[in-house]
Amino acid sequence: MKGLARLSAPAAGIIIAVLAIVVLAADQASKQLAVTRLTEFEPVQVLGEALQWNLVFNPGAAFSLGEGVTWIFTIALALVACAIVFLAITRVRTRSWAIVLGLLLGGVLGNLTDRLFLDPGFGVGHVVDFILTPWMWFWTNPAIYNVADMFIVCGMIAVAVLVLIGINFDGTRGDKPAEAALDEADAEDADAESDDEPESSPAPLRRDRSGRAKESLGDD
């Protein structure tokens, strides 16, 4: 099975960087609007009870999980960001992975920015959450999150999908290494070129004085 079209390292890096910056900017801008226009713990209905704005400052992870171990999530976010940057530089050579990792990196950086620079202090800052959808956990625990959380969760789902369908970072599919895929592509190109070449016609024959047939080109 053929792999996907490969990107150069700079092209993949540019896609990841641009998408990460866009997501980071959207996340921080939306949080700034929430902080300036909403009052903490005072929900504002947008689509009835299905979608509400409700400003909270979350010391935990996405959807208010793990509120007592803020510093662990700060370290985890930093490690994920570093891992994505490393993959962008060394491994990612296909557009699908570049898009997914770019969006995921933007979400990670959005929440990491809150952890590093918001109160109560560096590394333990509380993340700004303001999107409330009570139905998400079947009304058992109202989910309050932000734009970065959405990109993190959707990005992880997209990563799982790419892994399940067998798309590698370099654009190959399954367990086939990139070198083998390139060799196979070169072989296919060589076969195509040989098929396009016209068949050589046999050399014309003539008879010498002894009556033997000879190839005029071979004996001259």
mmCIF file with all atom_site columns, C-alpha atoms in Angstrom:
data_model
loop_
_atom_site.group_PDB
_atom_site.id
_atom_site.type_symbol
_atom_site.label_atom_id
_atom_site.label_alt_id
_atom_site.label_comp_id
_atom_site.label_asym_id
_atom_site.label_entity_id
_atom_site.label_seq_id
_atom_site.pdbx_PDB_ins_code
_atom_site.Cartn_x
_atom_site.Cartn_y
_atom_site.Cartn_z
_atom_site.occupancy
_atom_site.B_iso_or_equiv
_atom_site.pdbx_formal_charge
_atom_site.auth_seq_id
_atom_site.auth_comp_id
_atom_site.auth_asym_id
_atom_site.auth_atom_id
_atom_site.pdbx_PDB_model_num
ATOM 1   C CA . MET A 1 1   ? 0.000   0.000   0.000   1.00 0.00 ? 1   MET A CA 1
ATOM 2   C CA . LYS A 1 2   ? 1.408   3.372   -1.004  1.00 0.00 ? 2   LYS A CA 1
ATOM 3   C CA . GLY A 1 3   ? 2.112   6.023   1.614   1.00 0.00 ? 3   GLY A CA 1
ATOM 4   C CA . LEU A 1 4   ? 1.091   9.668   1.660   1.00 0.00 ? 4   LEU A CA 1
ATOM 5   C CA . ALA A 1 5   ? 2.887   12.508  -0.076  1.00 0.00 ? 5   ALA A CA 1
ATOM 6   C CA . ARG A 1 6   ? 5.968   13.480  1.914   1.00 0.00 ? 6   ARG A CA 1
ATOM 7   C CA . LEU A 1 7   ? 6.782   16.993  3.091   1.00 0.00 ? 7   LEU A CA 1
ATOM 8   C CA . SER A 1 8   ? 10.196  18.471  3.628   1.00 0.00 ? 8   SER A CA 1
ATOM 9   C CA . ALA A 1 9   ? 11.258  19.072  7.224   1.00 0.00 ? 9   ALA A CA 1
ATOM 10  C CA . PRO A 1 10  ? 10.906  22.876  6.931   1.00 0.00 ? 10  PRO A CA 1
ATOM 11  C CA . ALA A 1 11  ? 7.425   22.577  5.369   1.00 0.00 ? 11  ALA A CA 1
ATOM 12  C CA . ALA A 1 12  ? 6.185   20.275  8.140   1.00 0.00 ? 12  ALA A CA 1
ATOM 13  C CA . GLY A 1 13  ? 7.692   22.538  10.780  1.00 0.00 ? 13  GLY A CA 1
ATOM 14  C CA . ILE A 1 14  ? 6.040   25.627  9.318   1.00 0.00 ? 14  ILE A CA 1
ATOM 15  C CA . ILE A 1 15  ? 2.603   23.959  9.302   1.00 0.00 ? 15  ILE A CA 1
ATOM 16  C CA . ILE A 1 16  ? 2.974   22.889  12.930  1.00 0.00 ? 16  ILE A CA 1
ATOM 17  C CA . ALA A 1 17  ? 4.261   26.286  14.061  1.00 0.00 ? 17  ALA A CA 1
ATOM 18  C CA . VAL A 1 18  ? 1.576   28.316  12.264  1.00 0.00 ? 18  VAL A CA 1
ATOM 19  C CA . LEU A 1 19  ? -1.302  26.177  13.544  1.00 0.00 ? 19  LEU A CA 1
ATOM 20  C CA . ALA A 1 20  ? 0.091   26.183  17.076  1.00 0.00 ? 20  ALA A CA 1
ATOM 21  C CA . ILE A 1 21  ? 0.353   29.983  17.063  1.00 0.00 ? 21  ILE A CA 1
ATOM 22  C CA . VAL A 1 22  ? -3.205  30.371  15.726  1.00 0.00 ? 22  VAL A CA 1
ATOM 23  C CA . VAL A 1 23  ? -4.665  28.047  18.370  1.00 0.00 ? 23  VAL A CA 1
ATOM 24  C CA . LEU A 1 24  ? -2.620  29.666  21.160  1.00 0.00 ? 24  LEU A CA 1
ATOM 25  C CA . ALA A 1 25  ? -3.781  33.127  20.106  1.00 0.00 ? 25  ALA A CA 1
ATOM 26  C CA . ALA A 1 26  ? -7.436  32.045  19.895  1.00 0.00 ? 26  ALA A CA 1
ATOM 27  C CA . ASP A 1 27  ? -7.255  30.396  23.301  1.00 0.00 ? 27  ASP A CA 1
ATOM 28  C CA . GLN A 1 28  ? -5.625  33.330  25.068  1.00 0.00 ? 28  GLN A CA 1
ATOM 29  C CA . ALA A 1 29  ? -7.925  35.870  23.402  1.00 0.00 ? 29  ALA A CA 1
ATOM 30  C CA . SER A 1 30  ? -11.043 33.931  24.421  1.00 0.00 ? 30  SER A CA 1
ATOM 31  C CA . LYS A 1 31  ? -9.773  33.618  27.996  1.00 0.00 ? 31  LYS A CA 1
ATOM 32  C CA . GLN A 1 32  ? -9.073  37.332  28.167  1.00 0.00 ? 32  GLN A CA 1
ATOM 33  C CA . LEU A 1 33  ? -12.616 38.076  27.032  1.00 0.00 ? 33  LEU A CA 1
ATOM 34  C CA . ALA A 1 34  ? -14.003 35.657  29.600  1.00 0.00 ? 34  ALA A CA 1
ATOM 35  C CA . VAL A 1 35  ? -12.021 37.201  32.439  1.00 0.00 ? 35  VAL A CA 1
ATOM 36  C CA . THR A 1 36  ? -12.993 40.758  31.536  1.00 0.00 ? 36  THR A CA 1
ATOM 37  C CA . ARG A 1 37  ? -16.675 40.179  30.761  1.00 0.00 ? 37  ARG A CA 1
ATOM 38  C CA . LEU A 1 38  ? -17.771 37.335  33.041  1.00 0.00 ? 38  LEU A CA 1
ATOM 39  C CA . THR A 1 39  ? -18.137 37.063  36.797  1.00 0.00 ? 39  THR A CA 1
ATOM 40  C CA . GLU A 1 40  ? -16.762 33.956  38.452  1.00 0.00 ? 40  GLU A CA 1
ATOM 41  C CA . PHE A 1 41  ? -19.364 31.289  39.255  1.00 0.00 ? 41  PHE A CA 1
ATOM 42  C CA . GLU A 1 42  ? -22.190 33.256  37.617  1.00 0.00 ? 42  GLU A CA 1
ATOM 43  C CA . PRO A 1 43  ? -23.381 31.245  34.583  1.00 0.00 ? 43  PRO A CA 1
ATOM 44  C CA . VAL A 1 44  ? -24.648 33.015  31.473  1.00 0.00 ? 44  VAL A CA 1
ATOM 45  C CA . GLN A 1 45  ? -26.923 30.960  29.249  1.00 0.00 ? 45  GLN A CA 1
ATOM 46  C CA . VAL A 1 46  ? -26.030 30.898  25.555  1.00 0.00 ? 46  VAL A CA 1
ATOM 47  C CA . LEU A 1 47  ? -28.131 28.000  24.252  1.00 0.00 ? 47  LEU A CA 1
ATOM 48  C CA . GLY A 1 48  ? -30.339 27.454  27.247  1.00 0.00 ? 48  GLY A CA 1
ATOM 49  C CA . GLU A 1 49  ? -28.751 25.057  29.712  1.00 0.00 ? 49  GLU A CA 1
ATOM 50  C CA . ALA A 1 50  ? -26.997 23.109  26.944  1.00 0.00 ? 50  ALA A CA 1
ATOM 51  C CA . LEU A 1 51  ? -24.277 25.750  26.495  1.00 0.00 ? 51  LEU A CA 1
ATOM 52  C CA . GLN A 1 52  ? -23.370 28.373  29.068  1.00 0.00 ? 52  GLN A CA 1
ATOM 53  C CA . TRP A 1 53  ? -20.499 30.702  29.922  1.00 0.00 ? 53  TRP A CA 1
ATOM 54  C CA . ASN A 1 54  ? -19.314 30.085  33.474  1.00 0.00 ? 54  ASN A CA 1
ATOM 55  C CA . LEU A 1 55  ? -15.969 31.518  34.538  1.00 0.00 ? 55  LEU A CA 1
ATOM 56  C CA . VAL A 1 56  ? -13.829 29.403  36.866  1.00 0.00 ? 56  VAL A CA 1
ATOM 57  C CA . PHE A 1 57  ? -10.113 29.217  37.610  1.00 0.00 ? 57  PHE A CA 1
ATOM 58  C CA . ASN A 1 58  ? -9.140  25.568  37.432  1.00 0.00 ? 58  ASN A CA 1
ATOM 59  C CA . PRO A 1 59  ? -6.069  24.196  39.262  1.00 0.00 ? 59  PRO A CA 1
ATOM 60  C CA . GLY A 1 60  ? -6.568  20.757  37.667  1.00 0.00 ? 60  GLY A CA 1
ATOM 61  C CA . ALA A 1 61  ? -6.414  19.298  34.176  1.00 0.00 ? 61  ALA A CA 1
ATOM 62  C CA . ALA A 1 62  ? -8.935  19.403  31.358  1.00 0.00 ? 62  ALA A CA 1
ATOM 63  C CA . PHE A 1 63  ? -12.553 19.314  32.527  1.00 0.00 ? 63  PHE A CA 1
ATOM 64  C CA . SER A 1 64  ? -11.469 20.079  36.146  1.00 0.00 ? 64  SER A CA 1
ATOM 65  C CA . LEU A 1 65  ? -9.752  16.733  36.698  1.00 0.00 ? 65  LEU A CA 1
ATOM 66  C CA . GLY A 1 66  ? -6.940  16.384  39.272  1.00 0.00 ? 66  GLY A CA 1
ATOM 67  C CA . GLU A 1 67  ? -7.323  19.713  41.012  1.00 0.00 ? 67  GLU A CA 1
ATOM 68  C CA . GLY A 1 68  ? -4.926  18.842  43.837  1.00 0.00 ? 68  GLY A CA 1
ATOM 69  C CA . VAL A 1 69  ? -1.785  18.187  41.775  1.00 0.00 ? 69  VAL A CA 1
ATOM 70  C CA . THR A 1 70  ? -1.375  21.317  39.661  1.00 0.00 ? 70  THR A CA 1
ATOM 71  C CA . TRP A 1 71  ? 2.411   21.104  39.324  1.00 0.00 ? 71  TRP A CA 1
ATOM 72  C CA . ILE A 1 72  ? 2.198   17.592  37.845  1.00 0.00 ? 72  ILE A CA 1
ATOM 73  C CA . PHE A 1 73  ? 0.035   18.877  35.000  1.00 0.00 ? 73  PHE A CA 1
ATOM 74  C CA . THR A 1 74  ? 2.447   21.753  34.408  1.00 0.00 ? 74  THR A CA 1
ATOM 75  C CA . ILE A 1 75  ? 5.315   19.300  33.982  1.00 0.00 ? 75  ILE A CA 1
ATOM 76  C CA . ALA A 1 76  ? 3.181   17.027  31.803  1.00 0.00 ? 76  ALA A CA 1
ATOM 77  C CA . LEU A 1 77  ? 2.187   19.898  29.514  1.00 0.00 ? 77  LEU A CA 1
ATOM 78  C CA . ALA A 1 78  ? 5.814   20.999  29.171  1.00 0.00 ? 78  ALA A CA 1
ATOM 79  C CA . LEU A 1 79  ? 6.923   17.452  28.312  1.00 0.00 ? 79  LEU A CA 1
ATOM 80  C CA . VAL A 1 80  ? 4.179   17.057  25.709  1.00 0.00 ? 80  VAL A CA 1
ATOM 81  C CA . ALA A 1 81  ? 5.117   20.371  24.101  1.00 0.00 ? 81  ALA A CA 1
ATOM 82  C CA . CYS A 1 82  ? 8.790   19.360  23.964  1.00 0.00 ? 82  CYS A CA 1
ATOM 83  C CA . ALA A 1 83  ? 7.890   15.959  22.488  1.00 0.00 ? 83  ALA A CA 1
ATOM 84  C CA . ILE A 1 84  ? 5.814   17.561  19.726  1.00 0.00 ? 84  ILE A CA 1
ATOM 85  C CA . VAL A 1 85  ? 8.614   19.998  18.868  1.00 0.00 ? 85  VAL A CA 1
ATOM 86  C CA . PHE A 1 86  ? 11.100  17.107  18.750  1.00 0.00 ? 86  PHE A CA 1
ATOM 87  C CA . LEU A 1 87  ? 8.855   15.114  16.428  1.00 0.00 ? 87  LEU A CA 1
ATOM 88  C CA . ALA A 1 88  ? 8.326   18.155  14.237  1.00 0.00 ? 88  ALA A CA 1
ATOM 89  C CA . ILE A 1 89  ? 12.069  18.544  13.775  1.00 0.00 ? 89  ILE A CA 1
ATOM 90  C CA . THR A 1 90  ? 13.084  14.914  13.374  1.00 0.00 ? 90  THR A CA 1
ATOM 91  C CA . ARG A 1 91  ? 10.180  12.732  12.270  1.00 0.00 ? 91  ARG A CA 1
ATOM 92  C CA . VAL A 1 92  ? 7.059   14.424  10.885  1.00 0.00 ? 92  VAL A CA 1
ATOM 93  C CA . ARG A 1 93  ? 7.053   14.483  7.085   1.00 0.00 ? 93  ARG A CA 1
ATOM 94  C CA . THR A 1 94  ? 3.367   14.266  6.196   1.00 0.00 ? 94  THR A CA 1
ATOM 95  C CA . ARG A 1 95  ? 0.624   16.892  6.161   1.00 0.00 ? 95  ARG A CA 1
ATOM 96  C CA . SER A 1 96  ? -1.888  14.929  8.250   1.00 0.00 ? 96  SER A CA 1
ATOM 97  C CA . TRP A 1 97  ? 0.499   14.520  11.193  1.00 0.00 ? 97  TRP A CA 1
ATOM 98  C CA . ALA A 1 98  ? 1.698   18.116  10.867  1.00 0.00 ? 98  ALA A CA 1
ATOM 99  C CA . ILE A 1 99  ? -1.867  19.452  11.098  1.00 0.00 ? 99  ILE A CA 1
ATOM 100 C CA . VAL A 1 100 ? -2.834  17.245  14.040  1.00 0.00 ? 100 VAL A CA 1
ATOM 101 C CA . LEU A 1 101 ? 0.335   17.949  16.021  1.00 0.00 ? 101 LEU A CA 1
ATOM 102 C CA . GLY A 1 102 ? 0.150   21.668  15.260  1.00 0.00 ? 102 GLY A CA 1
ATOM 103 C CA . LEU A 1 103 ? -3.371  21.938  16.671  1.00 0.00 ? 103 LEU A CA 1
ATOM 104 C CA . LEU A 1 104 ? -2.460  19.754  19.650  1.00 0.00 ? 104 LEU A CA 1
ATOM 105 C CA . LEU A 1 105 ? 0.643   21.824  20.377  1.00 0.00 ? 105 LEU A CA 1
ATOM 106 C CA . GLY A 1 106 ? -1.414  25.022  20.312  1.00 0.00 ? 106 GLY A CA 1
ATOM 107 C CA . GLY A 1 107 ? -3.822  23.618  22.884  1.00 0.00 ? 107 GLY A CA 1
ATOM 108 C CA . VAL A 1 108 ? -0.995  22.432  25.115  1.00 0.00 ? 108 VAL A CA 1
ATOM 109 C CA . LEU A 1 109 ? 0.741   25.808  24.955  1.00 0.00 ? 109 LEU A CA 1
ATOM 110 C CA . GLY A 1 110 ? -2.534  27.583  25.748  1.00 0.00 ? 110 GLY A CA 1
ATOM 111 C CA . ASN A 1 111 ? -2.984  25.841  29.077  1.00 0.00 ? 111 ASN A CA 1
ATOM 112 C CA . LEU A 1 112 ? 0.761   25.827  29.788  1.00 0.00 ? 112 LEU A CA 1
ATOM 113 C CA . THR A 1 113 ? 0.756   29.623  29.469  1.00 0.00 ? 113 THR A CA 1
ATOM 114 C CA . ASP A 1 114 ? -1.893  29.815  32.190  1.00 0.00 ? 114 ASP A CA 1
ATOM 115 C CA . ARG A 1 115 ? 0.086   27.441  34.412  1.00 0.00 ? 115 ARG A CA 1
ATOM 116 C CA . LEU A 1 116 ? 3.231   29.502  34.101  1.00 0.00 ? 116 LEU A CA 1
ATOM 117 C CA . PHE A 1 117 ? 1.927   33.066  34.307  1.00 0.00 ? 117 PHE A CA 1
ATOM 118 C CA . LEU A 1 118 ? -1.397  33.180  36.161  1.00 0.00 ? 118 LEU A CA 1
ATOM 119 C CA . ASP A 1 119 ? -2.081  33.246  39.902  1.00 0.00 ? 119 ASP A CA 1
ATOM 120 C CA . PRO A 1 120 ? -1.292  31.838  42.386  1.00 0.00 ? 120 PRO A CA 1
ATOM 121 C CA . GLY A 1 121 ? 2.245   31.558  41.007  1.00 0.00 ? 121 GLY A CA 1
ATOM 122 C CA . PHE A 1 122 ? 4.716   30.315  38.423  1.00 0.00 ? 122 PHE A CA 1
ATOM 123 C CA . GLY A 1 123 ? 4.116   26.659  37.535  1.00 0.00 ? 123 GLY A CA 1
ATOM 124 C CA . VAL A 1 124 ? 0.969   26.351  39.634  1.00 0.00 ? 124 VAL A CA 1
ATOM 125 C CA . GLY A 1 125 ? -1.234  28.919  37.935  1.00 0.00 ? 125 GLY A CA 1
ATOM 126 C CA . HIS A 1 126 ? -4.933  28.179  37.597  1.00 0.00 ? 126 HIS A CA 1
ATOM 127 C CA . VAL A 1 127 ? -6.256  27.662  34.075  1.00 0.00 ? 127 VAL A CA 1
ATOM 128 C CA . VAL A 1 128 ? -9.115  29.886  32.910  1.00 0.00 ? 128 VAL A CA 1
ATOM 129 C CA . ASP A 1 129 ? -12.178 27.760  32.069  1.00 0.00 ? 129 ASP A CA 1
ATOM 130 C CA . PHE A 1 130 ? -15.449 29.289  30.923  1.00 0.00 ? 130 PHE A CA 1
ATOM 131 C CA . ILE A 1 131 ? -17.342 26.907  28.584  1.00 0.00 ? 131 ILE A CA 1
ATOM 132 C CA . LEU A 1 132 ? -20.018 24.948  30.441  1.00 0.00 ? 132 LEU A CA 1
ATOM 133 C CA . THR A 1 133 ? -21.858 21.984  28.891  1.00 0.00 ? 133 THR A CA 1
ATOM 134 C CA . PRO A 1 134 ? -23.710 20.172  31.697  1.00 0.00 ? 134 PRO A CA 1
ATOM 135 C CA . TRP A 1 135 ? -24.755 17.288  29.421  1.00 0.00 ? 135 TRP A CA 1
ATOM 136 C CA . MET A 1 136 ? -21.235 16.194  28.496  1.00 0.00 ? 136 MET A CA 1
ATOM 137 C CA . TRP A 1 137 ? -20.866 13.745  31.394  1.00 0.00 ? 137 TRP A CA 1
ATOM 138 C CA . PHE A 1 138 ? -24.554 12.806  31.249  1.00 0.00 ? 138 PHE A CA 1
ATOM 139 C CA . TRP A 1 139 ? -25.362 15.518  33.819  1.00 0.00 ? 139 TRP A CA 1
ATOM 140 C CA . THR A 1 140 ? -23.312 13.700  36.506  1.00 0.00 ? 140 THR A CA 1
ATOM 141 C CA . ASN A 1 141 ? -20.465 16.257  36.663  1.00 0.00 ? 141 ASN A CA 1
ATOM 142 C CA . PRO A 1 142 ? -20.808 19.513  34.696  1.00 0.00 ? 142 PRO A CA 1
ATOM 143 C CA . ALA A 1 143 ? -17.902 19.945  32.280  1.00 0.00 ? 143 ALA A CA 1
ATOM 144 C CA . ILE A 1 144 ? -16.266 23.397  32.304  1.00 0.00 ? 144 ILE A CA 1
ATOM 145 C CA . TYR A 1 145 ? -13.378 23.839  29.891  1.00 0.00 ? 145 TYR A CA 1
ATOM 146 C CA . ASN A 1 146 ? -11.747 26.235  27.415  1.00 0.00 ? 146 ASN A CA 1
ATOM 147 C CA . VAL A 1 147 ? -10.629 26.449  23.782  1.00 0.00 ? 147 VAL A CA 1
ATOM 148 C CA . ALA A 1 148 ? -7.269  24.831  24.528  1.00 0.00 ? 148 ALA A CA 1
ATOM 149 C CA . ASP A 1 149 ? -8.977  21.847  26.164  1.00 0.00 ? 149 ASP A CA 1
ATOM 150 C CA . MET A 1 150 ? -11.053 21.284  23.036  1.00 0.00 ? 150 MET A CA 1
ATOM 151 C CA . PHE A 1 151 ? -7.982  21.186  20.812  1.00 0.00 ? 151 PHE A CA 1
ATOM 152 C CA . ILE A 1 152 ? -6.125  18.919  23.244  1.00 0.00 ? 152 ILE A CA 1
ATOM 153 C CA . VAL A 1 153 ? -8.954  16.382  23.418  1.00 0.00 ? 153 VAL A CA 1
ATOM 154 C CA . CYS A 1 154 ? -9.719  16.486  19.687  1.00 0.00 ? 154 CYS A CA 1
ATOM 155 C CA . GLY A 1 155 ? -5.998  16.330  18.908  1.00 0.00 ? 155 GLY A CA 1
ATOM 156 C CA . MET A 1 156 ? -5.531  13.203  21.013  1.00 0.00 ? 156 MET A CA 1
ATOM 157 C CA . ILE A 1 157 ? -8.503  11.581  19.285  1.00 0.00 ? 157 ILE A CA 1
ATOM 158 C CA . ALA A 1 158 ? -6.991  12.451  15.888  1.00 0.00 ? 158 ALA A CA 1
ATOM 159 C CA . VAL A 1 159 ? -3.630  10.998  16.970  1.00 0.00 ? 159 VAL A CA 1
ATOM 160 C CA . ALA A 1 160 ? -5.376  7.753   17.935  1.00 0.00 ? 160 ALA A CA 1
ATOM 161 C CA . VAL A 1 161 ? -7.132  7.642   14.558  1.00 0.00 ? 161 VAL A CA 1
ATOM 162 C CA . LEU A 1 162 ? -3.880  8.135   12.628  1.00 0.00 ? 162 LEU A CA 1
ATOM 163 C CA . VAL A 1 163 ? -2.219  5.396   14.657  1.00 0.00 ? 163 VAL A CA 1
ATOM 164 C CA . LEU A 1 164 ? -5.126  2.992   14.158  1.00 0.00 ? 164 LEU A CA 1
ATOM 165 C CA . ILE A 1 165 ? -5.212  3.459   10.376  1.00 0.00 ? 165 ILE A CA 1
ATOM 166 C CA . GLY A 1 166 ? -1.454  2.983   10.245  1.00 0.00 ? 166 GLY A CA 1
ATOM 167 C CA . ILE A 1 167 ? -0.147  6.350   9.041   1.00 0.00 ? 167 ILE A CA 1
ATOM 168 C CA . ASN A 1 168 ? 3.422   6.902   10.213  1.00 0.00 ? 168 ASN A CA 1
ATOM 169 C CA . PHE A 1 169 ? 5.071   10.247  10.900  1.00 0.00 ? 169 PHE A CA 1
ATOM 170 C CA . ASP A 1 170 ? 7.026   10.055  7.634   1.00 0.00 ? 170 ASP A CA 1
ATOM 171 C CA . GLY A 1 171 ? 3.984   9.372   5.470   1.00 0.00 ? 171 GLY A CA 1
ATOM 172 C CA . THR A 1 172 ? 4.424   5.627   5.100   1.00 0.00 ? 172 THR A CA 1
ATOM 173 C CA . ARG A 1 173 ? 1.721   3.196   6.139   1.00 0.00 ? 173 ARG A CA 1
ATOM 174 C CA . GLY A 1 174 ? 1.870   0.259   8.527   1.00 0.00 ? 174 GLY A CA 1
ATOM 175 C CA . ASP A 1 175 ? 5.263   -1.111  9.602   1.00 0.00 ? 175 ASP A CA 1
ATOM 176 C CA . LYS A 1 176 ? 7.046   -0.326  6.337   1.00 0.00 ? 176 LYS A CA 1
ATOM 177 C CA . PRO A 1 177 ? 10.115  1.861   6.935   1.00 0.00 ? 177 PRO A CA 1
ATOM 178 C CA . ALA A 1 178 ? 10.576  5.001   4.896   1.00 0.00 ? 178 ALA A CA 1
ATOM 179 C CA . GLU A 1 179 ? 13.631  3.637   3.079   1.00 0.00 ? 179 GLU A CA 1
ATOM 180 C CA . ALA A 1 180 ? 11.723  0.595   1.873   1.00 0.00 ? 180 ALA A CA 1
ATOM 181 C CA . ALA A 1 181 ? 8.865   2.770   0.678   1.00 0.00 ? 181 ALA A CA 1
ATOM 182 C CA . LEU A 1 182 ? 11.260  4.990   -1.266  1.00 0.00 ? 182 LEU A CA 1
ATOM 183 C CA . ASP A 1 183 ? 12.992  1.965   -2.835  1.00 0.00 ? 183 ASP A CA 1
ATOM 184 C CA . GLU A 1 184 ? 9.616   0.599   -3.884  1.00 0.00 ? 184 GLU A CA 1
ATOM 185 C CA . ALA A 1 185 ? 8.644   3.928   -5.409  1.00 0.00 ? 185 ALA A CA 1
ATOM 186 C CA . ASP A 1 186 ? 11.937  4.086   -7.333  1.00 0.00 ? 186 ASP A CA 1
ATOM 187 C CA . ALA A 1 187 ? 11.403  0.552   -8.624  1.00 0.00 ? 187 ALA A CA 1
ATOM 188 C CA . GLU A 1 188 ? 7.903   1.427   -9.810  1.00 0.00 ? 188 GLU A CA 1
ATOM 189 C CA . ASP A 1 189 ? 9.242   4.512   -11.601 1.00 0.00 ? 189 ASP A CA 1
ATOM 190 C CA . ALA A 1 190 ? 11.948  2.439   -13.265 1.00 0.00 ? 190 ALA A CA 1
ATOM 191 C CA . ASP A 1 191 ? 9.377   -0.116  -14.446 1.00 0.00 ? 191 ASP A CA 1
ATOM 192 C CA . ALA A 1 192 ? 7.199   2.658   -15.844 1.00 0.00 ? 192 ALA A CA 1
ATOM 193 C CA . GLU A 1 193 ? 10.115  4.134   -17.757 1.00 0.00 ? 193 GLU A CA 1
ATOM 194 C CA . SER A 1 194 ? 11.077  0.747   -19.221 1.00 0.00 ? 194 SER A CA 1
ATOM 195 C CA . ASP A 1 195 ? 7.510   0.195   -20.386 1.00 0.00 ? 195 ASP A CA 1
ATOM 196 C CA . ASP A 1 196 ? 7.550   3.529   -22.214 1.00 0.00 ? 196 ASP A CA 1
ATOM 197 C CA . GLU A 1 197 ? 10.751  2.785   -24.139 1.00 0.00 ? 197 GLU A CA 1
ATOM 198 C CA . PRO A 1 198 ? 10.175  1.461   -27.712 1.00 0.00 ? 198 PRO A CA 1
ATOM 199 C CA . GLU A 1 199 ? 11.401  -2.038  -28.487 1.00 0.00 ? 199 GLU A CA 1
ATOM 200 C CA . SER A 1 200 ? 14.612  -2.089  -30.504 1.00 0.00 ? 200 SER A CA 1
ATOM 201 C CA . SER A 1 201 ? 14.213  -3.433  -34.031 1.00 0.00 ? 201 SER A CA 1
ATOM 202 C CA . PRO A 1 202 ? 16.455  -6.277  -35.169 1.00 0.00 ? 202 PRO A CA 1
ATOM 203 C CA . ALA A 1 203 ? 19.515  -5.321  -37.157 1.00 0.00 ? 203 ALA A CA 1
ATOM 204 C CA . PRO A 1 204 ? 19.129  -5.648  -40.929 1.00 0.00 ? 204 PRO A CA 1
ATOM 205 C CA . LEU A 1 205 ? 20.646  -8.749  -42.540 1.00 0.00 ? 205 LEU A CA 1
ATOM 206 C CA . ARG A 1 206 ? 22.773  -9.099  -45.667 1.00 0.00 ? 206 ARG A CA 1
ATOM 207 C CA . ARG A 1 207 ? 24.613  -11.920 -47.292 1.00 0.00 ? 207 ARG A CA 1
ATOM 208 C CA . ASP A 1 208 ? 28.347  -12.006 -47.826 1.00 0.00 ? 208 ASP A CA 1
ATOM 209 C CA . ARG A 1 209 ? 30.138  -13.657 -50.724 1.00 0.00 ? 209 ARG A CA 1
ATOM 210 C CA . SER A 1 210 ? 29.881  -17.057 -49.048 1.00 0.00 ? 210 SER A CA 1
ATOM 211 C CA . GLY A 1 211 ? 26.110  -16.766 -48.917 1.00 0.00 ? 211 GLY A CA 1
ATOM 212 C CA . ARG A 1 212 ? 25.902  -16.467 -45.127 1.00 0.00 ? 212 ARG A CA 1
ATOM 213 C CA . ALA A 1 213 ? 23.446  -14.065 -43.594 1.00 0.00 ? 213 ALA A CA 1
ATOM 214 C CA . LYS A 1 214 ? 25.102  -11.500 -41.359 1.00 0.00 ? 214 LYS A CA 1
ATOM 215 C CA . GLU A 1 215 ? 23.949  -8.545  -39.343 1.00 0.00 ? 215 GLU A CA 1
ATOM 216 C CA . SER A 1 216 ? 25.161  -5.559  -41.305 1.00 0.00 ? 216 SER A CA 1
ATOM 217 C CA . LEU A 1 217 ? 25.768  -3.560  -38.153 1.00 0.00 ? 217 LEU A CA 1
ATOM 218 C CA . GLY A 1 218 ? 27.469  -6.296  -36.224 1.00 0.00 ? 218 GLY A CA 1
ATOM 219 C CA . ASP A 1 219 ? 29.982  -7.302  -38.913 1.00 0.00 ? 219 ASP A CA 1
ATOM 220 C CA . ASP A 1 220 ? 30.893  -3.889  -40.282 1.00 0.00 ? 220 ASP A CA 1
#
